[in-house]
mmCIF file of N, CA and C in Angstrom:
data_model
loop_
_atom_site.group_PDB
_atom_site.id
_atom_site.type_symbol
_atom_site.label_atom_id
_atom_site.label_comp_id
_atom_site.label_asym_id
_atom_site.label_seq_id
_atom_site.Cartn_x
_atom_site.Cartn_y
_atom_site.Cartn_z
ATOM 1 N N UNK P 578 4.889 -14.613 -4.288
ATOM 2 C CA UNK P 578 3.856 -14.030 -3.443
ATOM 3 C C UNK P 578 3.698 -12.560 -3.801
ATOM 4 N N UNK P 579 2.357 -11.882 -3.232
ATOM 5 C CA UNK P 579 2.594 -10.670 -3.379
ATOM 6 C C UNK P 579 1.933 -9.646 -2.476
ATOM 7 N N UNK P 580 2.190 -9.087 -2.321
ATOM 8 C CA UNK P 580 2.466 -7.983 -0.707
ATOM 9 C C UNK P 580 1.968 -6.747 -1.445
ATOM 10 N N UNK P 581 1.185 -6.394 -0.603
ATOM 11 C CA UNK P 581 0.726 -4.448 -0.999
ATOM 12 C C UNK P 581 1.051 -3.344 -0.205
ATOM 13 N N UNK P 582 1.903 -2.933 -0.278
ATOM 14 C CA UNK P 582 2.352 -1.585 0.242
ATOM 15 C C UNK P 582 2.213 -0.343 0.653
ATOM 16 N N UNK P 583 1.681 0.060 1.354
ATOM 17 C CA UNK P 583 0.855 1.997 1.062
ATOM 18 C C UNK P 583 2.443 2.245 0.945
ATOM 19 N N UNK P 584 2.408 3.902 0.152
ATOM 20 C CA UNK P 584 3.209 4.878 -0.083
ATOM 21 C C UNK P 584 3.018 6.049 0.907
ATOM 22 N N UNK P 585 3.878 6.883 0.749
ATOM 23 C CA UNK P 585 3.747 8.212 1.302
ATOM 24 C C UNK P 585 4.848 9.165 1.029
ATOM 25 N N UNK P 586 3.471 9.782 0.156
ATOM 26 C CA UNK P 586 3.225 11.430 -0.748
ATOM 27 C C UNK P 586 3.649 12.039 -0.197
ATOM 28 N N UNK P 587 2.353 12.342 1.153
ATOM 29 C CA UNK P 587 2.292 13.831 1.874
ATOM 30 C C UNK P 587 1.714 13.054 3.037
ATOM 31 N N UNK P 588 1.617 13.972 4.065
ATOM 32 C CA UNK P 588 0.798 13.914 5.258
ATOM 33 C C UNK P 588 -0.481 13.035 5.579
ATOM 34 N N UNK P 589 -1.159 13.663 4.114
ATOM 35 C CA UNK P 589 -2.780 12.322 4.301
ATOM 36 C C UNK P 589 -2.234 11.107 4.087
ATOM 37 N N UNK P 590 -1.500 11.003 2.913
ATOM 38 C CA UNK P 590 -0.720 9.424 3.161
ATOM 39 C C UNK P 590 -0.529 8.562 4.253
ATOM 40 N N UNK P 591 0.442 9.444 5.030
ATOM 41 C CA UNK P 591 0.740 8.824 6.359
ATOM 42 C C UNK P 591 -0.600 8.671 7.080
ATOM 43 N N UNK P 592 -1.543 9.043 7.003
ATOM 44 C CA UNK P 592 -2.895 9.001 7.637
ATOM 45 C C UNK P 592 -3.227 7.556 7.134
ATOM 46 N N UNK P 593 -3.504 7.191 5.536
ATOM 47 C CA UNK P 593 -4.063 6.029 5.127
ATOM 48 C C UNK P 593 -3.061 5.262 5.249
ATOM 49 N N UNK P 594 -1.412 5.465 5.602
ATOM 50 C CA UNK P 594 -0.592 4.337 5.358
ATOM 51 C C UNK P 594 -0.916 3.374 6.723
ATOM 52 N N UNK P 595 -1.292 4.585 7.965
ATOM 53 C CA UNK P 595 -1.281 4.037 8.843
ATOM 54 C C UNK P 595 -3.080 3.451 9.185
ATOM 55 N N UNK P 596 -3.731 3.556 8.588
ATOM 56 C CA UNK P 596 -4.660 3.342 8.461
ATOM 57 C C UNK P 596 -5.219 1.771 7.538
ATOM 58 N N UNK P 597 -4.053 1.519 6.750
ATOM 59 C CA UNK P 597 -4.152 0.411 6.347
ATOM 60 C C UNK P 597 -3.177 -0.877 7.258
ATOM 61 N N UNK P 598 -2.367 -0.124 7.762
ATOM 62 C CA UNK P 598 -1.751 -1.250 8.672
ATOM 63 C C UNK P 598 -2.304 -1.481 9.922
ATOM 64 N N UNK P 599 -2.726 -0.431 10.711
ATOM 65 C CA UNK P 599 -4.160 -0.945 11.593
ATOM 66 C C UNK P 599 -5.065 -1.757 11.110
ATOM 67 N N UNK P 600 -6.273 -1.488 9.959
ATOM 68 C CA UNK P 600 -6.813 -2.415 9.364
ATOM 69 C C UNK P 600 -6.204 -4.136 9.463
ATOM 70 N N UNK P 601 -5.105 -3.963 8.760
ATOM 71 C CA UNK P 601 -4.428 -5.213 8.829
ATOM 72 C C UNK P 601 -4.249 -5.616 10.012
ATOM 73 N N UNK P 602 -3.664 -5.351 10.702
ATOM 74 C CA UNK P 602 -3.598 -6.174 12.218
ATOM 75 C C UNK P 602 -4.991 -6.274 13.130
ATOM 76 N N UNK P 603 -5.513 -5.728 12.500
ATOM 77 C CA UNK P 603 -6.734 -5.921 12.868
ATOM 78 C C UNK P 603 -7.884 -6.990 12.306
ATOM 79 N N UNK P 604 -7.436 -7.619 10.996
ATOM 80 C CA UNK P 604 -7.968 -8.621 10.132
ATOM 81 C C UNK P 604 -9.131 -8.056 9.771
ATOM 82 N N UNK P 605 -9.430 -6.603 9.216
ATOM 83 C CA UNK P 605 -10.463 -5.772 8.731
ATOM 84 C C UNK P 605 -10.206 -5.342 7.398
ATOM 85 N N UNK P 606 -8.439 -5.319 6.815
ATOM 86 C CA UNK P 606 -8.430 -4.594 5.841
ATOM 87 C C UNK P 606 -9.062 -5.042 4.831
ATOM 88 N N UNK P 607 -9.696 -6.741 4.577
ATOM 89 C CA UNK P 607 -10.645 -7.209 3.361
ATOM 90 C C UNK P 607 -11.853 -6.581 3.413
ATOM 91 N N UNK P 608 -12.361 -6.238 4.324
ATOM 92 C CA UNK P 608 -13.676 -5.490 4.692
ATOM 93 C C UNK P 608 -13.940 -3.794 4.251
ATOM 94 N N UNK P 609 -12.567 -3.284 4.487
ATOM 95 C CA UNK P 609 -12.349 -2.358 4.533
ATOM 96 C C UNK P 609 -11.494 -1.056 3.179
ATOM 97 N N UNK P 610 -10.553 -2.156 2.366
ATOM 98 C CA UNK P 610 -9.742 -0.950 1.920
ATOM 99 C C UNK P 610 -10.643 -0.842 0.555
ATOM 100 N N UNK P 611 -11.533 -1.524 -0.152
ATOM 101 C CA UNK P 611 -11.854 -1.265 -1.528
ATOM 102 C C UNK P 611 -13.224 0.144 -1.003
ATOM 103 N N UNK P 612 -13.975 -0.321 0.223
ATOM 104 C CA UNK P 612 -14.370 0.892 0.656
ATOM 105 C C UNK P 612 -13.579 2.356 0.713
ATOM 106 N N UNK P 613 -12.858 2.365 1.579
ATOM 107 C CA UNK P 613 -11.954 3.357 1.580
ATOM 108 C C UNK P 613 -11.173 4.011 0.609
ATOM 109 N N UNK P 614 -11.093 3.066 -0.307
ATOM 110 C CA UNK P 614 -10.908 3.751 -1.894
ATOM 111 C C UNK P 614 -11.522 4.253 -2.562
ATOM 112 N N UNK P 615 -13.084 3.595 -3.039
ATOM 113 C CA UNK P 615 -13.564 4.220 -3.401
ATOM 114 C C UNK P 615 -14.055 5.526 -2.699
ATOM 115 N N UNK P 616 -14.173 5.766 -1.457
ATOM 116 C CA UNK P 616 -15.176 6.566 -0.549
ATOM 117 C C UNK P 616 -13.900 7.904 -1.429
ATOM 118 N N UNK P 617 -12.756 7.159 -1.292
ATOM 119 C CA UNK P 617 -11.545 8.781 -1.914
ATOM 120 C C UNK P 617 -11.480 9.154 -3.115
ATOM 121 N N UNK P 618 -12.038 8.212 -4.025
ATOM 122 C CA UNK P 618 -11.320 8.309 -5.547
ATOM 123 C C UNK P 618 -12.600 8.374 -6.292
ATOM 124 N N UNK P 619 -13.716 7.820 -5.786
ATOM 125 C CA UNK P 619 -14.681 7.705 -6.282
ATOM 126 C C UNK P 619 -16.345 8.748 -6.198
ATOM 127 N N UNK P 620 -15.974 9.224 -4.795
ATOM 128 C CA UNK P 620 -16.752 10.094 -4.224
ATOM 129 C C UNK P 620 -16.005 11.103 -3.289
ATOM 130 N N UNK P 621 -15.075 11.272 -3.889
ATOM 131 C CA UNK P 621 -14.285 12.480 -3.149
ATOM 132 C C UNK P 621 -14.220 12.799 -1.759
ATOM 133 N N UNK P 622 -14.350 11.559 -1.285
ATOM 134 C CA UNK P 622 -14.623 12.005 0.231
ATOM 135 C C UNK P 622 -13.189 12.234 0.886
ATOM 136 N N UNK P 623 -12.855 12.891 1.786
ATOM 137 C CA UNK P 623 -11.550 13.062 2.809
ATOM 138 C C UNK P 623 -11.261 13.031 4.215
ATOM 139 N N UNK P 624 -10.620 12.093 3.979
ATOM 140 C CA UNK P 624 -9.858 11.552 5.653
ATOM 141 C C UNK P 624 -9.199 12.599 6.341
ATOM 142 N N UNK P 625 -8.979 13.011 7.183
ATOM 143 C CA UNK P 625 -8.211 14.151 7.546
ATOM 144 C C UNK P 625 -7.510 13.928 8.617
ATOM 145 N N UNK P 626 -8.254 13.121 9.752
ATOM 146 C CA UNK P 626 -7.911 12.479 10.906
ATOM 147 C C UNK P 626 -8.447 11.266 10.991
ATOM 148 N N UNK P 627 -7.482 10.797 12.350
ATOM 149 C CA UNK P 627 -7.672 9.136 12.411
ATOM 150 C C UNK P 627 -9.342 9.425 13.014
ATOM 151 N N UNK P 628 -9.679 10.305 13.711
ATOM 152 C CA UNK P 628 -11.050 9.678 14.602
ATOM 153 C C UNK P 628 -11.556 9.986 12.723
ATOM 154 N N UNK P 629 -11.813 10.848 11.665
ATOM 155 C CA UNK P 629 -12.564 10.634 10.651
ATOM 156 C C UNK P 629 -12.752 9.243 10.504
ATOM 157 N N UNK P 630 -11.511 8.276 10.041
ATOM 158 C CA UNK P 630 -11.001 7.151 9.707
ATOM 159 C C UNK P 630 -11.978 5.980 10.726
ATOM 160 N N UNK P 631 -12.102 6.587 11.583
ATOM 161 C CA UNK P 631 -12.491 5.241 12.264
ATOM 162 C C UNK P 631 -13.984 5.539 12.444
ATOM 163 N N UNK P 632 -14.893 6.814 12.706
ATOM 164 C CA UNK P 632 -15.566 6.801 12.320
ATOM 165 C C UNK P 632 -16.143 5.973 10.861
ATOM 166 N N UNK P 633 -15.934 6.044 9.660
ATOM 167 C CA UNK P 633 -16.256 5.298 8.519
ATOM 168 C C UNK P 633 -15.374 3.830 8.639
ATOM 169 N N UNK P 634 -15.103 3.539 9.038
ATOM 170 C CA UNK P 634 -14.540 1.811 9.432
ATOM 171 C C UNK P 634 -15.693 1.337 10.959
ATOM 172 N N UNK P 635 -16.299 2.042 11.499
ATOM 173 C CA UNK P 635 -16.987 1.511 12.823
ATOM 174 C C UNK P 635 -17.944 0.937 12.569
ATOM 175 N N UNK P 636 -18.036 -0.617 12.905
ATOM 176 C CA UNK P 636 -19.180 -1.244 12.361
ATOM 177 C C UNK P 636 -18.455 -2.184 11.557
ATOM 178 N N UNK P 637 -17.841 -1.904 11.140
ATOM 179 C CA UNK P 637 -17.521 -2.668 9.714
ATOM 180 C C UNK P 637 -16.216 -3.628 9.948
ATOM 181 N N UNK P 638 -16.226 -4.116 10.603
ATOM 182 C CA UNK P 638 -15.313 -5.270 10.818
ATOM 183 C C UNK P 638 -13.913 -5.023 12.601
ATOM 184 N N UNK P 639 -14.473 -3.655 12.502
ATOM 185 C CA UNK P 639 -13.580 -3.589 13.879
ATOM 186 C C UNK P 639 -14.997 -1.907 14.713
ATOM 187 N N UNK P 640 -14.109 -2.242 16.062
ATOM 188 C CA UNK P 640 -15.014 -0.899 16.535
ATOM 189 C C UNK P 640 -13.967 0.380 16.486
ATOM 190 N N UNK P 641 -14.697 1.588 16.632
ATOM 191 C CA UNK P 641 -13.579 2.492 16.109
ATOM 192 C C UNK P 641 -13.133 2.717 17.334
ATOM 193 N N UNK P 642 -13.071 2.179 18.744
ATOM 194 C CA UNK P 642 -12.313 2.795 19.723
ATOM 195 C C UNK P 642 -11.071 1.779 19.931
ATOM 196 N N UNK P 643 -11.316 0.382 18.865
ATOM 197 C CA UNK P 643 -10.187 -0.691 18.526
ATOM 198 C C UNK P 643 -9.355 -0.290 17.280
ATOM 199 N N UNK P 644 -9.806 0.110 16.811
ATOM 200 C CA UNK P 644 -9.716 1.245 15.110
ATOM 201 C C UNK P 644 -8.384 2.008 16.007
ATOM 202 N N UNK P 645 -8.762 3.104 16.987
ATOM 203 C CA UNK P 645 -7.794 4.215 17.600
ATOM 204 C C UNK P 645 -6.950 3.162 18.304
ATOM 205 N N UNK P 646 -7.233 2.507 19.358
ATOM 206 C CA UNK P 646 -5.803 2.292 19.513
ATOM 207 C C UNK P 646 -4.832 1.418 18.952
ATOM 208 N N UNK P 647 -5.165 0.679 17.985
ATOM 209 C CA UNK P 647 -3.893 0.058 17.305
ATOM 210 C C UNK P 647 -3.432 0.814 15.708
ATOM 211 N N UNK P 648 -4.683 1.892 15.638
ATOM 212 C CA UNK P 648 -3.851 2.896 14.655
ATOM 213 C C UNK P 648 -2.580 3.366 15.422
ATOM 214 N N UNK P 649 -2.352 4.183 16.578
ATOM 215 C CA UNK P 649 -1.621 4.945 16.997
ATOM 216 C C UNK P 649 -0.594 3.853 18.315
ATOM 217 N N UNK P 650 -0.512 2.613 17.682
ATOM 218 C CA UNK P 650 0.324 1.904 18.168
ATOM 219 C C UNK P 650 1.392 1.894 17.505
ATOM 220 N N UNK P 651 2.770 1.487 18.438
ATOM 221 C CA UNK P 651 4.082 1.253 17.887
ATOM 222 C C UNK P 651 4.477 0.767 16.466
ATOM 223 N N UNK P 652 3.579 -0.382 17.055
ATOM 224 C CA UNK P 652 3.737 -1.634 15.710
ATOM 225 C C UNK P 652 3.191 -0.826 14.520
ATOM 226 N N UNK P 653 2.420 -0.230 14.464
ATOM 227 C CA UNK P 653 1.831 0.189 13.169
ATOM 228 C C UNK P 653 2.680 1.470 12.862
ATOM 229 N N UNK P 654 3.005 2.434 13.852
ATOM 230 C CA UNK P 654 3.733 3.305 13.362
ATOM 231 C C UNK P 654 4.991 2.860 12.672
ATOM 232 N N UNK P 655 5.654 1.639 13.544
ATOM 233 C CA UNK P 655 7.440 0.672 13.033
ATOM 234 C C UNK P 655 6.933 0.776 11.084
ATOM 235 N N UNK P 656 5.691 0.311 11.291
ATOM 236 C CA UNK P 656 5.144 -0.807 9.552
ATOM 237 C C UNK P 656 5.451 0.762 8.522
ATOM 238 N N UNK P 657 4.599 1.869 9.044
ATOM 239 C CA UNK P 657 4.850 2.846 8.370
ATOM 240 C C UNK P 657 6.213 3.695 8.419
ATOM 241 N N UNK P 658 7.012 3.388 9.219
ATOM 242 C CA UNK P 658 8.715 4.386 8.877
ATOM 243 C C UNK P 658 9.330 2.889 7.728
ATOM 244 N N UNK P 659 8.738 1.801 8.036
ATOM 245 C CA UNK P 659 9.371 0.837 7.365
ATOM 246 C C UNK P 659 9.064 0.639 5.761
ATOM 247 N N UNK P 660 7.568 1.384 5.908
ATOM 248 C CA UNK P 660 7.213 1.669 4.666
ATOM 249 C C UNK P 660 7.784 2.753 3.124
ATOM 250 N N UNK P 661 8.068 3.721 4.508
ATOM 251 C CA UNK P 661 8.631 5.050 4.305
ATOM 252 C C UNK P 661 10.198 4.782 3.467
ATOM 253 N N UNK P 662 10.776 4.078 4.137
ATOM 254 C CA UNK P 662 12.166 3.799 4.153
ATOM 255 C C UNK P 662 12.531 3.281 2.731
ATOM 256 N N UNK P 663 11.481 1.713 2.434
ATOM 257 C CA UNK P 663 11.667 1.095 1.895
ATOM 258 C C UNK P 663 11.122 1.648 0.398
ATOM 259 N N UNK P 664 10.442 2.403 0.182
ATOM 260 C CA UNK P 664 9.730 4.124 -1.127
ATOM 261 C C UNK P 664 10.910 5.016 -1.050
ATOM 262 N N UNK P 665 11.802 4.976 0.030
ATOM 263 C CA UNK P 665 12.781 5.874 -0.223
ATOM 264 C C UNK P 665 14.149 5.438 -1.211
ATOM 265 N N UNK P 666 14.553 4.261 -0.542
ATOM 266 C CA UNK P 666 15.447 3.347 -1.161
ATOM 267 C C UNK P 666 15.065 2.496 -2.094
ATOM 268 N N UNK P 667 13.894 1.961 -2.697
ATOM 269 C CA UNK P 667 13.024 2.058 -4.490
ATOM 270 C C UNK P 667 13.192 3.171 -4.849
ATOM 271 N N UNK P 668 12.863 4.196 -4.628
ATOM 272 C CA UNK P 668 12.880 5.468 -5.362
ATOM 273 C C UNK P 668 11.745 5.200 -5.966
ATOM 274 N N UNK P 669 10.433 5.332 -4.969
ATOM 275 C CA UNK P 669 9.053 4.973 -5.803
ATOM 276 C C UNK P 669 8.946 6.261 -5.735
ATOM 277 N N UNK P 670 7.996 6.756 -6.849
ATOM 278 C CA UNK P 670 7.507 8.338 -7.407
ATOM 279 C C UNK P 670 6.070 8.337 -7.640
ATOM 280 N N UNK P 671 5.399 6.732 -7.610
ATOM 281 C CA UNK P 671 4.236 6.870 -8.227
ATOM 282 C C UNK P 671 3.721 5.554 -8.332
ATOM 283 N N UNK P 672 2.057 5.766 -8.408
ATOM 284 C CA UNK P 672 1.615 4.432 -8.181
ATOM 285 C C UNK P 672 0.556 4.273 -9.367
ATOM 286 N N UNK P 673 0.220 2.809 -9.543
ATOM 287 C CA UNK P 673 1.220 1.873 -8.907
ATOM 288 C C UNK P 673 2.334 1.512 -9.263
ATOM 289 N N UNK P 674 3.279 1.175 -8.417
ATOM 290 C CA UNK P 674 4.691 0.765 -9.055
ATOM 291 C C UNK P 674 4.430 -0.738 -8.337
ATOM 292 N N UNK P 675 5.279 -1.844 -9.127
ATOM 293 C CA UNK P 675 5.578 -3.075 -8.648
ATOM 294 C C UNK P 675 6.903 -3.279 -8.480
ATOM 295 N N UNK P 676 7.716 -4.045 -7.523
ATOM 296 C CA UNK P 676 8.472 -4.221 -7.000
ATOM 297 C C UNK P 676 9.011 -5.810 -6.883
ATOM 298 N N UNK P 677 9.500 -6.256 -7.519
ATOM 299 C CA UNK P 677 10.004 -7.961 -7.829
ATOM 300 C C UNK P 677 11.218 -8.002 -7.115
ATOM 301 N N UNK P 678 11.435 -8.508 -6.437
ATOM 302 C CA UNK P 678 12.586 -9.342 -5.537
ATOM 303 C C UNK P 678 13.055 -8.624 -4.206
ATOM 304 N N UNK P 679 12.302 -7.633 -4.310
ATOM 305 C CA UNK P 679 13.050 -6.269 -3.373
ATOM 306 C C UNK P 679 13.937 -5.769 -4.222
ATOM 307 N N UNK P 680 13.989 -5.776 -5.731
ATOM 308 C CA UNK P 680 15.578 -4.907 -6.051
ATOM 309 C C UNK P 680 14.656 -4.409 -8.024
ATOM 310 N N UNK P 681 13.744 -5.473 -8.390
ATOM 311 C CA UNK P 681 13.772 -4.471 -9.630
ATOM 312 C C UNK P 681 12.220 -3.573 -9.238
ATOM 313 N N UNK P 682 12.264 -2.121 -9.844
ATOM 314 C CA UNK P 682 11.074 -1.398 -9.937
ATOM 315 C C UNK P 682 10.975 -1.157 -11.250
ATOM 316 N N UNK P 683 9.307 -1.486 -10.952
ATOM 317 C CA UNK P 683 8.609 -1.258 -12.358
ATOM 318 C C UNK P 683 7.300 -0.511 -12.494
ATOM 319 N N UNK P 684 7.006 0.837 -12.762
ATOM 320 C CA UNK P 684 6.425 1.599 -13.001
ATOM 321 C C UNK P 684 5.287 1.258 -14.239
ATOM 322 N N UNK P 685 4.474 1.743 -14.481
ATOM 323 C CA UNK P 685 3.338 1.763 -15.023
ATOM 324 C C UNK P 685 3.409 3.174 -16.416
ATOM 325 N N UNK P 686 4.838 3.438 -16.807
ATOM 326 C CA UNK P 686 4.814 4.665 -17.474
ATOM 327 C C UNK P 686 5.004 4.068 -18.829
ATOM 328 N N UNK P 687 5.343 2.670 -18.795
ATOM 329 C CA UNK P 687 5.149 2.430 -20.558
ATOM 330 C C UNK P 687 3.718 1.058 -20.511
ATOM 331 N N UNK P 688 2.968 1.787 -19.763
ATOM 332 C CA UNK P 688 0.999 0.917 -20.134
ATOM 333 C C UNK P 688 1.267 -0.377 -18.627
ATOM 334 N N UNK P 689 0.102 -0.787 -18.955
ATOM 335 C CA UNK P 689 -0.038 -1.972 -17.879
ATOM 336 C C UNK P 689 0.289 -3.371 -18.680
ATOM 337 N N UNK P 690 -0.387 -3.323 -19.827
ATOM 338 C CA UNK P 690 0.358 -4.643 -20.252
ATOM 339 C C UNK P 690 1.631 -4.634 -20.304
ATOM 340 N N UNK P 691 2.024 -3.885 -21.065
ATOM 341 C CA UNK P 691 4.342 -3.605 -20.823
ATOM 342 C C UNK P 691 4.576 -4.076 -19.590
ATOM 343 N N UNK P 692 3.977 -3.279 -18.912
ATOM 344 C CA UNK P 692 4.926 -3.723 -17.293
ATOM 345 C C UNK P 692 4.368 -4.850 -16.727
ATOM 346 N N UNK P 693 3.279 -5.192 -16.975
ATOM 347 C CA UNK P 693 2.734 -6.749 -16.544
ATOM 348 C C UNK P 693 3.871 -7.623 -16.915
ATOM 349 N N UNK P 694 3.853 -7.733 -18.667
ATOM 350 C CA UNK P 694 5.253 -8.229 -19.014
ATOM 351 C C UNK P 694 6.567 -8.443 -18.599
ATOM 352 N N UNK P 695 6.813 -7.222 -18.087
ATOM 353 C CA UNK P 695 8.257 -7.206 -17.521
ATOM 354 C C UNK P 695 8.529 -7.944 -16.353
ATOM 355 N N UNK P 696 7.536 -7.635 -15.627
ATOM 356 C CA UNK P 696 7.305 -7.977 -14.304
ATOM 357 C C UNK P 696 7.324 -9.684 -14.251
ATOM 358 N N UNK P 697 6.571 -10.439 -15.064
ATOM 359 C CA UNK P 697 6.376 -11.536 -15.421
ATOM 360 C C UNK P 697 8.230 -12.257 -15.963
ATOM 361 N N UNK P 698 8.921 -11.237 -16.640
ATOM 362 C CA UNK P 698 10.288 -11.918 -17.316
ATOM 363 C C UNK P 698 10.904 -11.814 -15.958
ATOM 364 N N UNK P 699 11.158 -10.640 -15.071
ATOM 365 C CA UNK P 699 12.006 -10.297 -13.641
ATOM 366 C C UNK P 699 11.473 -11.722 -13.054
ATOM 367 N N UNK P 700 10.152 -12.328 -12.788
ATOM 368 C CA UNK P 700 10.061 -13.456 -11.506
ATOM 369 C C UNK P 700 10.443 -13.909 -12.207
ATOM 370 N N UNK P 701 10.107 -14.682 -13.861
ATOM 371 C CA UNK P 701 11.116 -15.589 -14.210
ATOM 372 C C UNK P 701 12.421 -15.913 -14.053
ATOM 373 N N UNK P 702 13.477 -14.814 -14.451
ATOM 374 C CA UNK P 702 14.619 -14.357 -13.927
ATOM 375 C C UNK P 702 15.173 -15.101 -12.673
ATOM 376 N N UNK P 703 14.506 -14.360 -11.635
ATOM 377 C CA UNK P 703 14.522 -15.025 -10.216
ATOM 378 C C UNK P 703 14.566 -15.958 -10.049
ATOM 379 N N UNK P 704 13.211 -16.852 -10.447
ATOM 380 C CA UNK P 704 13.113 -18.231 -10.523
ATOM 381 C C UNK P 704 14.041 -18.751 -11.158
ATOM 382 N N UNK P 705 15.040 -18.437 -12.221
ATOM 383 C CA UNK P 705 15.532 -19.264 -12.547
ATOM 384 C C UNK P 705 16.885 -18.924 -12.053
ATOM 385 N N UNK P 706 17.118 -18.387 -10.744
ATOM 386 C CA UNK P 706 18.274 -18.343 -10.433
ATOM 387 C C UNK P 706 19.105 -16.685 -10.398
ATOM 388 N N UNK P 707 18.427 -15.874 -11.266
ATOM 389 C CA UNK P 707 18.698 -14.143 -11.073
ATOM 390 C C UNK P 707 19.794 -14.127 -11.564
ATOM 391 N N UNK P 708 21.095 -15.016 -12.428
ATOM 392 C CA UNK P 708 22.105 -14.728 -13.604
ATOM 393 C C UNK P 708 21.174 -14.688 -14.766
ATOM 394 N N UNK P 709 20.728 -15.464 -14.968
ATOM 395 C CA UNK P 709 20.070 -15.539 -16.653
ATOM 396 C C UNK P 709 20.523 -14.469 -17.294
ATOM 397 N N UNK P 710 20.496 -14.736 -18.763
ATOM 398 C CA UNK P 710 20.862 -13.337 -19.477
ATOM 399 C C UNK P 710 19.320 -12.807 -19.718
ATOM 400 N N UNK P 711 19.120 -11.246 -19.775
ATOM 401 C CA UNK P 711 17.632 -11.333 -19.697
ATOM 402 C C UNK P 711 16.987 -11.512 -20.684
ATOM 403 N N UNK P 712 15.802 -12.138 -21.670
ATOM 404 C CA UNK P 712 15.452 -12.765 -22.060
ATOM 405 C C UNK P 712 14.956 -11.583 -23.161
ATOM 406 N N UNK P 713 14.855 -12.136 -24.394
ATOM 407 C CA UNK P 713 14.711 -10.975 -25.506
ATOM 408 C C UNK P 713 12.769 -10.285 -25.268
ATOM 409 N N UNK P 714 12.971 -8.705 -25.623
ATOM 410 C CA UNK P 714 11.041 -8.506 -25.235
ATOM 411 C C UNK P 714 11.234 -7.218 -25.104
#
């Protein structure tokens, strides 16, 4: 299976980390995060606060006064220290990184096909039990 993670950089991070796990419990984030990416990466736009955030999500699969309160709910804050925790103990530095079993990390610093690769021998690995000797490549 595979699971997507927000990180956290800095401060705005924690803004979109928690901003994508609202989304999610909210069953908006398909509606929502390729927008929100591009609106950052693509047209430079910036989130700064949650009412920004829910402003540009209102309409669009949730309302933004449902947007505020399950951003600044428990549950979503738990998802983001859990997020936090779990980038701390990977020792993620940078994205994207992939993450196979909960225990190998694999970075994107030798190309995307390389680490596609690798990534592909680690589930094998797994699948076949996680002794294997690792496989020549």
């Amino acid at each position: 299976s595979f699971r997507r993670t927000p990180v956290v950089f800095s401060p705005v991070w924690i803004l979109l980390a928690q901003t994508y796990y609202a989304l999610e419990s909210l069953g908006a984030l398909e509606q929502n995060h390729t927008r929100i990416f591009r609106a950052i990466h693509d047209n430079g736009r910036q989130f700064l606060s949650p009412e920004m955030i829910a402003d540009y999500v209102d309409g669009n699969g949730v309302a933004k006064e449902e947007f505020l309160r399950v951003f600044n709910s428990p549950a979503v804050r738990k998802k983001v220290t859990e997020s936090e925790n779990d980038q701390r103990i990977m020792q993620i530095v940078s994205v994207p990184t992939l993450v196979v079993a909960d225990k190998y990390v694999v970075n994107m610093d030798v190309g995307r096909k390389r680490s596609l690769e690798i990534v592909n021998l680690l589930i094998a690995k797994e699948q076949a039990g996680g002794d294997e000797a690792e496989p020549a490549g």
